[in-house]
């Protein structure tokens, strides 16, 4: 689609500059000034930084990940400027560095940074694979005492699938093979597409509606059907995407992510129309309010403006406008195809 109705390059640059202004000298990007950071939203912010002209800030963000990665390849869930707020590990949070670094590589062609950060990605995805269950889903957490979370989350596993495929692509870029990641992606995609009972029932949440599409878990026809079926439940015309289907709580991050899911499914007109409503969240300095409560559109929580919300809008504009090589990263054909488990079964049968 054309750039009509999207952020102008100057607007995207202003938003990236605002995100960079929140970044700490260590490279960490908190949710908001004085707040905590988690590696997933930190990477999302870095992805927006590089397409908004803040390349050095983006590189500093990835180096912060290298500095804070734990020996097993994971990160704590919530970091503060000084210390750790929540030590639990979340494999989705840990996996997203692969998606971010592949986005960065596509946009910049910077193989130097890839060489520097490849060991970080390698350890992170190996860690994630240790939490994959026999049914193909990935457990949602690992406590510091070694207790593995008892459930798997549809949204998180959809994002992990995308990150694993990005990791396979990065492995190819450095001349290495990671068949275990390919197999893990195949098993996970099979679970996402065919075994809904493997995931905790969170049907009221918008992310469980669109993330299987954004993460590449579904074939195109199924993806389109899913997005259309949930449209009236989650989209408030002229306002945005509500985070849950039973309350008028709209967030700009989920609106922008749904835009990218619509784009991935080929629903261009709906994606463009939905992106336009992100405008009412924008502030004069390029920041974005986290959300609002309809119909008064009271900004919440407490007028908060968040880096991850701003980042999601910048990314959605980049994706819809086809403004760079990374803009199709969420399209299914942009990444290595996951192993088809049915094909493996047929091969095993032939060998028997």
Tab-separated table of N, CA and C in Angstrom, residues 193 208-210 212-213 218-234 261-262 264-267 270:
chain	number	residue	atom	x	y	z
A	193	UNK	N	-1.594	-24.642	15.344
A	193	UNK	CA	-2.593	-24.753	14.294
A	193	UNK	C	-3.619	-25.851	14.557
A	208	UNK	N	-4.625	-13.066	21.854
A	208	UNK	CA	-4.883	-14.445	21.456
A	208	UNK	C	-5.694	-14.518	20.161
A	209	UNK	N	-6.348	-13.425	19.806
A	209	UNK	CA	-7.073	-13.352	18.530
A	209	UNK	C	-6.110	-13.181	17.360
A	210	UNK	N	-5.227	-12.191	17.432
A	210	UNK	CA	-4.437	-11.871	16.243
A	210	UNK	C	-3.021	-12.449	16.244
A	212	UNK	N	-1.674	-15.531	16.615
A	212	UNK	CA	-1.386	-16.683	15.751
A	212	UNK	C	-1.198	-16.304	14.289
A	213	UNK	N	-1.839	-15.226	13.858
A	213	UNK	CA	-1.651	-14.714	12.495
A	213	UNK	C	-0.320	-13.978	12.402
A	218	UNK	N	-0.621	-19.862	11.101
A	218	UNK	CA	-1.796	-20.302	10.351
A	218	UNK	C	-1.608	-20.100	8.861
A	219	UNK	N	-2.206	-20.980	8.081
A	219	UNK	CA	-2.256	-20.781	6.644
A	219	UNK	C	-3.085	-19.548	6.331
A	220	UNK	N	-2.869	-18.947	5.143
A	220	UNK	CA	-3.493	-17.667	4.812
A	220	UNK	C	-5.011	-17.691	4.951
A	221	UNK	N	-5.673	-18.684	4.406
A	221	UNK	CA	-7.139	-18.710	4.456
A	221	UNK	C	-7.642	-18.797	5.893
A	222	UNK	N	-6.988	-19.605	6.700
A	222	UNK	CA	-7.384	-19.734	8.099
A	222	UNK	C	-7.120	-18.433	8.842
A	223	UNK	N	-6.014	-17.777	8.526
A	223	UNK	CA	-5.677	-16.511	9.167
A	223	UNK	C	-6.730	-15.446	8.865
A	224	UNK	N	-7.115	-15.349	7.607
A	224	UNK	CA	-8.128	-14.367	7.219
A	224	UNK	C	-9.443	-14.641	7.936
A	225	UNK	N	-9.838	-15.898	7.970
A	225	UNK	CA	-11.079	-16.260	8.650
A	225	UNK	C	-11.017	-15.903	10.130
A	226	UNK	N	-9.888	-16.157	10.755
A	226	UNK	CA	-9.746	-15.862	12.185
A	226	UNK	C	-9.863	-14.355	12.446
A	227	UNK	N	-9.185	-13.550	11.640
A	227	UNK	CA	-9.231	-12.112	11.848
A	227	UNK	C	-10.634	-11.556	11.622
A	228	UNK	N	-11.291	-12.019	10.612
A	228	UNK	CA	-12.654	-11.541	10.338
A	228	UNK	C	-13.623	-11.977	11.425
A	229	UNK	N	-13.446	-13.191	11.926
A	229	UNK	CA	-14.364	-13.704	12.942
A	229	UNK	C	-14.264	-12.918	14.249
A	230	UNK	N	-13.073	-12.411	14.572
A	230	UNK	CA	-12.899	-11.692	15.828
A	230	UNK	C	-13.021	-10.188	15.731
A	231	UNK	N	-13.230	-9.681	14.521
A	231	UNK	CA	-13.211	-8.233	14.304
A	231	UNK	C	-14.200	-7.483	15.198
A	232	UNK	N	-15.450	-7.895	15.190
A	232	UNK	CA	-16.472	-7.170	15.944
A	232	UNK	C	-16.289	-7.320	17.454
A	233	UNK	N	-15.623	-8.382	17.882
A	233	UNK	CA	-15.387	-8.565	19.318
A	233	UNK	C	-14.322	-7.612	19.834
A	234	UNK	N	-13.314	-7.337	19.029
A	234	UNK	CA	-12.149	-6.627	19.537
A	234	UNK	C	-11.924	-5.231	18.969
A	261	UNK	N	-0.805	-7.786	11.801
A	261	UNK	CA	-1.399	-9.095	11.540
A	261	UNK	C	-2.309	-9.028	10.315
A	262	UNK	N	-3.091	-7.981	10.197
A	262	UNK	CA	-3.949	-7.796	9.019
A	262	UNK	C	-3.107	-7.709	7.755
A	264	UNK	N	-0.137	-9.024	7.329
A	264	UNK	CA	0.428	-10.349	7.070
A	264	UNK	C	-0.584	-11.264	6.385
A	265	UNK	N	-1.871	-11.049	6.673
A	265	UNK	CA	-2.926	-11.867	6.082
A	265	UNK	C	-3.410	-11.321	4.742
A	266	UNK	N	-2.834	-10.207	4.300
A	266	UNK	CA	-3.231	-9.631	3.018
A	266	UNK	C	-4.467	-8.769	3.068
A	267	UNK	N	-4.909	-8.392	4.264
A	267	UNK	CA	-6.102	-7.554	4.414
A	267	UNK	C	-5.676	-6.085	4.468
A	270	UNK	N	-8.275	-3.096	5.503
A	270	UNK	CA	-8.584	-3.098	6.932
A	270	UNK	C	-7.372	-2.652	7.747
